[in-house]
Short mmCIF file of C-alpha atoms in Angstrom, two decimals:
data_model
loop_
_atom_site.label_atom_id
_atom_site.label_comp_id
_atom_site.label_asym_id
_atom_site.label_seq_id
_atom_site.Cartn_x
_atom_site.Cartn_y
_atom_site.Cartn_z
CA UNK A 1 99.98 122.96 79.87
CA UNK A 2 102.85 120.52 79.82
CA UNK A 3 101.58 116.96 79.14
CA UNK A 4 103.22 115.82 82.38
CA UNK A 5 100.45 117.51 84.34
CA UNK A 6 97.75 115.67 82.38
CA UNK A 7 99.50 112.38 83.09
CA UNK A 8 99.78 113.32 86.77
CA UNK A 9 96.05 114.14 86.90
CA UNK A 10 95.08 110.76 85.40
CA UNK A 11 97.52 109.01 87.73
CA UNK A 12 95.85 110.79 90.65
CA UNK A 13 92.42 109.51 89.55
CA UNK A 14 93.83 106.00 89.10
CA UNK A 15 95.18 106.06 92.65
CA UNK A 16 91.79 107.25 93.90
CA UNK A 17 90.05 104.38 92.12
CA UNK A 18 92.53 101.83 93.44
CA UNK A 19 92.25 103.10 97.01
CA UNK A 20 88.70 101.90 97.64
CA UNK A 21 89.65 98.53 99.07
CA UNK A 22 92.11 100.03 101.54
CA UNK A 23 89.12 101.65 103.23
CA UNK A 24 87.12 98.42 103.25
CA UNK A 25 88.58 95.84 105.68
CA UNK A 26 88.05 97.89 108.82
CA UNK A 27 84.45 98.66 107.82
CA UNK A 28 83.52 95.18 106.54
CA UNK A 29 85.22 93.15 109.27
CA UNK A 30 82.37 93.39 111.79
CA UNK A 31 79.55 92.61 109.25
CA UNK A 32 81.48 89.56 107.98
CA UNK A 33 82.02 88.34 111.54
CA UNK A 34 78.33 88.74 112.28
CA UNK A 35 77.23 86.86 109.15
CA UNK A 36 79.79 84.04 109.01
CA UNK A 37 81.15 83.86 112.56
CA UNK A 38 84.76 84.17 111.39
CA UNK A 39 87.30 85.27 113.99
CA UNK A 40 89.24 88.51 113.91
CA UNK A 41 92.40 86.47 113.29
CA UNK A 42 90.95 84.85 110.13
CA UNK A 43 89.92 88.18 108.62
CA UNK A 44 93.22 89.73 109.69
CA UNK A 45 95.00 86.91 107.86
CA UNK A 46 93.15 87.85 104.65
CA UNK A 47 94.23 91.47 105.09
CA UNK A 48 97.79 90.32 105.82
CA UNK A 49 97.96 88.29 102.59
CA UNK A 50 96.71 91.35 100.74
CA UNK A 51 99.33 93.58 102.34
CA UNK A 52 102.16 91.12 101.70
CA UNK A 53 101.26 90.85 98.01
CA UNK A 54 100.64 94.60 97.93
CA UNK A 55 104.24 95.07 99.02
CA UNK A 56 106.04 92.27 97.18
CA UNK A 57 104.34 93.08 93.88
CA UNK A 58 105.48 96.70 93.97
CA UNK A 59 109.14 96.39 92.88
CA UNK A 60 108.23 93.97 90.09
CA UNK A 61 105.42 96.32 89.04
CA UNK A 62 107.93 99.15 88.74
CA UNK A 63 110.10 96.99 86.48
CA UNK A 64 107.04 95.82 84.52
CA UNK A 65 106.10 99.46 83.92
CA UNK A 66 109.56 99.97 82.45
CA UNK A 67 109.22 96.83 80.32
CA UNK A 68 105.60 97.02 79.08
CA UNK A 69 104.65 100.61 79.81
CA UNK A 70 102.87 102.38 82.63
CA UNK A 71 99.48 102.36 80.87
CA UNK A 72 99.14 98.58 80.37
CA UNK A 73 100.27 97.68 83.89
CA UNK A 74 98.00 100.26 85.50
CA UNK A 75 94.90 99.20 83.53
CA UNK A 76 95.53 95.53 84.35
CA UNK A 77 95.94 96.34 88.03
CA UNK A 78 92.63 98.21 88.16
CA UNK A 79 90.84 95.28 86.49
CA UNK A 80 92.28 92.89 89.11
CA UNK A 81 91.06 95.12 91.94
CA UNK A 82 87.61 95.35 90.39
CA UNK A 83 87.39 91.58 89.83
CA UNK A 84 88.54 90.76 93.35
CA UNK A 85 86.06 93.16 94.92
CA UNK A 86 83.14 91.96 92.77
CA UNK A 87 83.85 88.27 93.44
CA UNK A 88 83.86 88.92 97.18
CA UNK A 89 80.04 89.02 97.14
CA UNK A 90 80.04 85.28 96.33
CA UNK A 91 82.16 84.09 99.27
CA UNK A 92 80.74 81.74 101.92
CA UNK A 93 83.93 80.03 103.14
CA UNK A 94 86.88 81.61 104.93
CA UNK A 95 89.40 80.41 102.32
CA UNK A 96 87.49 82.29 99.65
CA UNK A 97 88.00 85.62 101.39
CA UNK A 98 91.72 84.81 101.42
CA UNK A 99 91.52 84.41 97.63
CA UNK A 100 89.56 87.60 96.86
CA UNK A 101 90.77 90.02 99.55
CA UNK A 102 94.21 88.45 99.64
CA UNK A 103 95.35 87.21 96.23
CA UNK A 104 93.42 89.14 93.57
CA UNK A 105 93.15 92.50 95.26
CA UNK A 106 96.67 92.15 96.70
CA UNK A 107 98.18 91.70 93.24
CA UNK A 108 96.12 94.56 91.85
CA UNK A 109 96.79 97.07 94.60
CA UNK A 110 100.47 96.05 94.62
CA UNK A 111 100.75 97.05 90.98
CA UNK A 112 99.07 100.36 91.86
CA UNK A 113 101.16 100.91 94.97
CA UNK A 114 102.99 104.11 95.84
CA UNK A 115 105.80 102.93 93.57
CA UNK A 116 103.43 103.90 90.75
CA UNK A 117 103.51 107.47 92.02
CA UNK A 118 107.31 107.36 92.20
CA UNK A 119 107.54 105.97 88.64
CA UNK A 120 105.26 108.68 87.24
CA UNK A 121 107.21 111.38 89.07
CA UNK A 122 110.67 110.16 88.07
CA UNK A 123 109.66 109.58 84.43
CA UNK A 124 107.71 112.77 83.77
CA UNK A 125 109.18 115.38 86.13
CA UNK A 126 112.59 116.86 86.86
CA UNK A 127 111.28 119.99 88.56
CA UNK A 128 108.89 119.91 91.56
CA UNK A 129 109.27 116.16 92.08
CA UNK A 130 108.63 116.34 95.81
CA UNK A 131 105.41 118.29 95.31
CA UNK A 132 104.16 115.96 92.56
CA UNK A 133 104.79 112.75 94.49
CA UNK A 134 103.07 114.38 97.46
CA UNK A 135 100.00 115.12 95.33
CA UNK A 136 99.94 111.61 93.85
CA UNK A 137 100.37 110.01 97.24
CA UNK A 138 97.46 112.10 98.43
CA UNK A 139 95.41 110.33 95.76
CA UNK A 140 95.36 107.27 97.98
CA UNK A 141 94.07 109.38 100.84
CA UNK A 142 91.49 110.93 98.54
CA UNK A 143 90.31 107.42 97.63
CA UNK A 144 89.85 106.62 101.29
CA UNK A 145 88.01 109.91 101.75
CA UNK A 146 85.70 109.27 98.78
CA UNK A 147 84.88 105.63 99.46
CA UNK A 148 84.95 105.20 103.22
CA UNK A 149 81.72 106.99 104.23
CA UNK A 150 79.76 105.28 101.44
CA UNK A 151 81.24 101.86 102.25
CA UNK A 152 80.29 102.33 105.89
CA UNK A 153 76.71 103.33 105.03
CA UNK A 154 76.25 100.51 102.53
CA UNK A 155 77.72 97.98 104.96
CA UNK A 156 75.02 98.94 107.45
CA UNK A 157 72.18 99.09 104.94
CA UNK A 158 71.65 97.25 102.60
CA UNK A 159 74.80 95.23 103.38
CA UNK A 160 78.50 94.57 102.87
CA UNK A 161 78.00 92.99 99.43
CA UNK A 162 76.80 96.27 97.96
CA UNK A 163 79.81 97.96 99.54
CA UNK A 164 82.11 95.49 97.76
CA UNK A 165 80.43 96.24 94.45
CA UNK A 166 80.99 99.95 95.00
CA UNK A 167 84.74 99.30 95.36
CA UNK A 168 84.73 97.27 92.14
CA UNK A 169 82.91 100.02 90.26
CA UNK A 170 85.32 102.68 91.49
CA UNK A 171 88.34 100.75 90.22
CA UNK A 172 86.85 99.83 86.84
CA UNK A 173 85.54 103.35 86.14
CA UNK A 174 89.08 104.71 85.86
CA UNK A 175 90.29 102.14 83.29
CA UNK A 176 89.05 104.05 80.17
CA UNK A 177 90.80 107.23 81.35
CA UNK A 178 94.03 105.32 81.89
CA UNK A 179 93.92 103.74 78.43
CA UNK A 180 93.18 107.08 76.79
CA UNK A 181 95.36 109.62 78.59
CA UNK A 182 98.08 107.88 80.65
CA UNK A 183 101.13 108.03 78.39
CA UNK A 184 104.16 105.88 79.14
CA UNK A 185 106.87 108.53 78.81
CA UNK A 186 107.49 112.07 77.54
CA UNK A 187 108.96 110.54 74.38
CA UNK A 188 105.47 109.26 73.50
CA UNK A 189 104.30 112.85 72.95
CA UNK A 190 107.62 114.29 71.80
CA UNK A 191 108.48 116.41 74.84
CA UNK A 192 111.10 116.50 77.57
CA UNK A 193 110.17 115.79 81.19
CA UNK A 194 108.72 118.81 82.96
CA UNK A 195 111.56 121.07 84.11
CA UNK A 196 114.28 119.53 81.93
CA UNK A 197 116.03 121.71 79.38
CA UNK A 198 118.15 120.99 76.35
CA UNK A 199 121.93 121.47 76.81
CA UNK A 200 121.92 124.66 74.71
CA UNK A 201 119.10 126.08 76.81
CA UNK A 202 120.82 125.08 80.01
CA UNK A 203 124.06 126.83 78.98
CA UNK A 204 122.19 130.08 78.37
CA UNK A 205 120.94 130.22 81.95
CA UNK A 206 122.64 132.44 84.52
CA UNK A 207 125.98 130.88 85.51
CA UNK A 208 125.02 130.10 89.08
CA UNK A 209 126.50 126.91 90.48
CA UNK A 210 123.73 124.51 91.42
CA UNK A 211 123.73 120.98 92.73
CA UNK A 212 123.06 118.45 89.96
CA UNK A 213 119.52 117.08 89.89
CA UNK A 214 119.28 113.34 89.20
CA UNK A 215 117.50 112.96 85.86
CA UNK A 216 115.83 109.76 84.82
CA UNK A 217 115.65 109.48 81.03
CA UNK A 218 112.33 108.48 79.49
CA UNK A 219 112.11 104.72 79.23
CA UNK A 220 110.54 103.26 76.12
CA UNK A 221 108.41 100.14 76.69
CA UNK A 222 110.28 97.06 75.59
CA UNK A 223 113.77 98.26 76.48
CA UNK A 224 113.92 96.05 79.55
CA UNK A 225 114.45 92.42 78.67
CA UNK A 226 113.13 90.90 81.87
CA UNK A 227 111.27 92.85 84.53
CA UNK A 228 111.76 90.25 87.26
CA UNK A 229 115.49 90.03 86.61
CA UNK A 230 115.82 93.80 86.67
CA UNK A 231 113.94 94.08 89.97
CA UNK A 232 116.17 91.43 91.55
CA UNK A 233 119.34 93.00 90.16
CA UNK A 234 118.38 96.34 91.66
CA UNK A 235 117.67 94.64 94.99
CA UNK A 236 121.10 93.00 94.96
CA UNK A 237 122.83 96.32 94.32
CA UNK A 238 120.71 98.23 96.84
CA UNK A 239 121.20 95.61 99.56
CA UNK A 240 124.89 96.55 99.70
CA UNK A 241 124.00 100.10 100.74
CA UNK A 242 123.40 100.88 104.40
CA UNK A 243 120.86 103.58 103.57
CA UNK A 244 118.64 101.00 101.89
CA UNK A 245 118.30 98.97 105.09
CA UNK A 246 117.63 102.10 107.14
CA UNK A 247 114.80 103.02 104.78
CA UNK A 248 113.49 99.44 104.86
CA UNK A 249 113.36 99.41 108.66
CA UNK A 250 111.69 102.80 108.92
CA UNK A 251 109.13 102.12 106.21
CA UNK A 252 108.25 98.71 107.69
CA UNK A 253 107.31 100.53 110.89
CA UNK A 254 105.44 103.13 108.84
CA UNK A 255 103.31 100.38 107.28
CA UNK A 256 102.73 98.69 110.61
CA UNK A 257 101.38 101.88 112.16
CA UNK A 258 99.16 102.96 109.23
CA UNK A 259 97.67 100.31 106.92
CA UNK A 260 98.35 97.43 109.29
CA UNK A 261 97.10 98.83 112.58
CA UNK A 262 94.97 101.96 112.22
CA UNK A 263 93.67 101.18 108.73
CA UNK A 264 92.63 97.63 109.65
CA UNK A 265 91.78 97.74 113.36
CA UNK A 266 90.77 101.28 114.30
CA UNK A 267 87.09 100.73 113.49
CA UNK A 268 86.84 97.33 115.28
CA UNK A 269 88.68 98.83 118.27
CA UNK A 270 86.33 101.81 118.37
CA UNK A 271 83.42 99.37 118.12
CA UNK A 272 84.78 97.57 121.20
CA UNK A 273 84.44 100.86 123.08
CA UNK A 274 80.81 101.33 122.00
CA UNK A 275 81.32 103.60 118.99
CA UNK A 276 79.25 102.79 115.90
CA UNK A 277 81.00 101.65 112.72
CA UNK A 278 79.71 104.65 110.74
CA UNK A 279 81.06 107.10 113.33
CA UNK A 280 84.46 105.40 113.40
CA UNK A 281 84.49 105.31 109.61
CA UNK A 282 83.76 109.03 109.60
CA UNK A 283 86.80 109.60 111.80
CA UNK A 284 88.97 107.66 109.37
CA UNK A 285 87.54 109.75 106.54
CA UNK A 286 88.72 112.84 108.42
CA UNK A 287 92.15 111.19 108.61
CA UNK A 288 91.93 110.97 104.81
CA UNK A 289 91.11 114.68 104.48
CA UNK A 290 94.08 115.78 106.53
CA UNK A 291 96.27 113.15 104.90
CA UNK A 292 95.83 115.01 101.61
CA UNK A 293 96.94 118.26 103.24
CA UNK A 294 99.81 116.63 105.11
CA UNK A 295 101.19 114.68 102.17
CA UNK A 296 101.15 117.61 99.75
CA UNK A 297 102.75 119.79 102.41
CA UNK A 298 105.36 117.09 103.01
CA UNK A 299 106.18 117.06 99.29
CA UNK A 300 106.66 120.83 99.36
CA UNK A 301 108.87 120.56 102.46
CA UNK A 302 110.89 117.74 100.89
CA UNK A 303 111.88 120.02 98.02
CA UNK A 304 113.28 122.49 100.59
CA UNK A 305 114.49 120.67 103.72
CA UNK A 306 116.51 117.65 104.77
CA UNK A 307 114.21 114.64 104.20
CA UNK A 308 115.93 112.68 107.00
CA UNK A 309 114.90 115.23 109.62
CA UNK A 310 111.38 115.33 108.21
CA UNK A 311 111.10 111.53 108.57
CA UNK A 312 112.33 111.62 112.16
CA UNK A 313 109.78 114.29 113.09
CA UNK A 314 106.92 112.48 111.34
CA UNK A 315 107.62 109.16 113.04
CA UNK A 316 107.99 110.68 116.50
CA UNK A 317 104.71 112.59 116.28
CA UNK A 318 102.98 109.40 115.13
CA UNK A 319 104.37 107.50 118.11
CA UNK A 320 103.04 110.10 120.54
CA UNK A 321 99.59 109.82 118.97
CA UNK A 322 99.53 106.02 119.27
CA UNK A 323 100.68 106.20 122.87
CA UNK A 324 97.67 108.26 123.94
CA UNK A 325 95.09 106.61 121.65
CA UNK A 326 93.87 104.01 124.21
CA UNK A 327 92.93 106.90 126.50
CA UNK A 328 90.89 108.61 123.78
CA UNK A 329 88.66 105.76 122.57
CA UNK A 330 85.11 105.88 123.91
CA UNK A 331 81.52 105.54 122.76
CA UNK A 332 81.29 109.27 122.03
CA UNK A 333 83.65 111.39 119.95
CA UNK A 334 85.47 113.73 122.31
CA UNK A 335 87.45 116.85 121.25
CA UNK A 336 90.68 115.04 122.13
CA UNK A 337 89.85 112.35 119.57
CA UNK A 338 89.38 115.02 116.91
CA UNK A 339 92.84 116.38 117.73
CA UNK A 340 94.29 112.87 117.38
CA UNK A 341 92.56 112.33 114.04
CA UNK A 342 93.83 115.64 112.64
CA UNK A 343 97.44 115.07 113.73
CA UNK A 344 97.46 111.45 112.61
CA UNK A 345 95.95 112.42 109.28
CA UNK A 346 98.61 115.05 108.63
CA UNK A 347 101.24 112.39 109.39
CA UNK A 348 99.60 109.38 107.69
CA UNK A 349 101.74 109.03 104.54
CA UNK A 350 103.72 112.24 104.86
CA UNK A 351 106.70 109.86 105.04
CA UNK A 352 106.43 108.98 101.33
CA UNK A 353 107.91 112.12 99.66
CA UNK A 354 111.07 112.22 101.83
CA UNK A 355 111.55 108.46 101.52
CA UNK A 356 111.23 108.59 97.73
CA UNK A 357 113.60 111.56 97.63
CA UNK A 358 116.28 109.65 99.56
CA UNK A 359 115.86 106.67 97.21
CA UNK A 360 116.31 108.95 94.22
CA UNK A 361 119.30 110.70 95.79
CA UNK A 362 121.19 107.50 96.58
CA UNK A 363 120.16 105.24 93.70
CA UNK A 364 119.56 107.56 90.74
CA UNK A 365 117.81 105.84 87.82
CA UNK A 366 117.21 102.76 89.98
CA UNK A 367 115.35 104.91 92.50
CA UNK A 368 111.82 103.88 91.48
CA UNK A 369 112.56 100.16 91.71
CA UNK A 370 114.47 100.65 94.98
CA UNK A 371 111.46 102.52 96.33
CA UNK A 372 109.39 99.53 95.26
CA UNK A 373 111.49 97.27 97.51
CA UNK A 374 111.33 99.78 100.35
CA UNK A 375 107.57 99.89 99.89
CA UNK A 376 107.53 96.08 100.01
CA UNK A 377 108.96 96.38 103.52
CA UNK A 378 106.20 98.89 104.30
CA UNK A 379 103.55 96.34 103.42
CA UNK A 380 105.31 93.43 105.15
CA UNK A 381 105.32 95.55 108.30
CA UNK A 382 101.64 96.33 107.73
CA UNK A 383 100.81 92.64 107.25
CA UNK A 384 102.63 91.63 110.42
CA UNK A 385 100.89 94.36 112.42
CA UNK A 386 97.44 93.51 111.05
CA UNK A 387 97.84 89.84 111.97
CA UNK A 388 99.48 90.52 115.35
CA UNK A 389 96.84 93.06 116.39
CA UNK A 390 94.06 90.61 115.47
CA UNK A 391 95.72 87.91 117.57
CA UNK A 392 96.16 90.34 120.49
CA UNK A 393 92.48 91.27 120.29
CA UNK A 394 91.40 87.61 120.29
CA UNK A 395 93.69 86.68 123.19
CA UNK A 396 93.26 89.72 125.48
CA UNK A 397 89.90 91.10 124.38
CA UNK A 398 91.36 94.54 123.58
CA UNK A 399 93.91 96.31 121.39
CA UNK A 400 95.80 98.28 124.06
CA UNK A 401 99.07 96.35 123.83
CA UNK A 402 99.04 96.74 120.05
CA UNK A 403 98.81 100.54 120.33
CA UNK A 404 101.63 100.73 122.88
CA UNK A 405 103.89 98.44 120.88
CA UNK A 406 103.37 100.51 117.75
CA UNK A 407 104.22 103.71 119.64
CA UNK A 408 107.55 102.22 120.71
CA UNK A 409 108.33 101.17 117.14
CA UNK A 410 107.74 104.74 115.91
CA UNK A 411 110.45 106.02 118.25
CA UNK A 412 112.84 103.44 116.78
CA UNK A 413 111.95 104.58 113.26
CA UNK A 414 112.58 108.22 114.21
CA UNK A 415 116.07 107.41 115.48
CA UNK A 416 116.92 105.30 112.41
CA UNK A 417 115.73 108.03 110.02
CA UNK A 418 117.69 110.79 111.73
CA UNK A 419 120.92 108.80 111.41
CA UNK A 420 120.72 108.11 107.64
CA UNK A 421 123.85 109.46 106.00
CA UNK A 422 123.35 112.42 103.72
CA UNK A 423 126.38 112.34 101.44
CA UNK A 424 125.96 110.55 98.10
CA UNK A 425 129.18 108.59 98.47
CA UNK A 426 127.22 105.63 99.83
CA UNK A 427 125.69 105.01 96.42
CA UNK A 428 126.84 101.76 94.83
CA UNK A 429 127.17 102.33 91.08
CA UNK A 430 125.75 99.75 88.73
CA UNK A 431 128.33 97.30 87.38
CA UNK A 432 129.69 97.95 83.93
CA UNK A 433 127.23 96.92 81.26
CA UNK A 434 124.34 96.59 83.69
CA UNK A 435 121.02 98.22 82.95
CA UNK A 436 120.34 101.34 85.01
#
């Protein structure tokens, strides 16, 4: 077995361990309100801080992984998530939940964001990149699937504090595996990335003309002088490319309609309609199951079809689902709700493989850091949606306008994605002497 697959397996487990908190806010929101009397807006603000840091940390985390190595950054991130979740059991003031849910866990999850999956894929794989990033992205869904039912049960009995400790344990349990098996680059074990061949080997292949595949050379820790400077330099170069802003706009809407809205407010909204928290959490767990299938399938499709068309289709189907959701919510789970959960699960983060592929196509070796900035927009959109939906719920007593607004935004994202230019001439090359 090529060592790249071992690294991918450990990265998958790390993403599972880091995903526990993303299942928590929707489940823990009602118990915290009942114990402390905090408003939906206050708790939504804590989630928004988390999502903002989740997003803004990502591009710097990608550069830090290049500077200090994937293993050190990943282990540190998991420790931050574990510490933030464990300290949550001590909170008794609203500002403290902003510190634990927002600051500590936000920094940790940001360093373990989907840019981590893109960095692993670009560093270790030349062949099957779409499939691999689909599998790694599904690790986040698997984390939601693993943790969500247990968090929901613990939140009901014995209580939300035990649920927080479960999240901490899940994150910390993966740290030894990361330190032992997560290598920084193929050079660490003396191999080429999976699917890459030496020039002599390549020349011996059948002389069939093939499109060049962007190859990211292994990066040795310490080669980057300043991770923050590199991240900002990449942002400056990418900001001159129209495709970058199209991806930013689409992914901001993606974040708003997943982590920000459904991930944070689906369970409270279902509770408003008389559904129990455990039942609603079970529905989100089903979303996680089908998210695994949908994301891996999306990675396979991305290796074979135009990623722009895939994005447009994904966003439009998501918008249709959000448009009908207010009609489906009730105290009992109806067959129509199951259909919604299945379709939304297949579409949940299916957008990641085609988005990462477009970043790699247009920005080459900078693709992982560019994807980090695009992912930052994803989380800023999620933060805005989480806060706005909480405010809508407090002011109107329901979430209906939030669902309809999100459906309209998905149509916008579909149009933007379909119009992204395909030719590589839009790439802005790095200036002479600049690090790529």
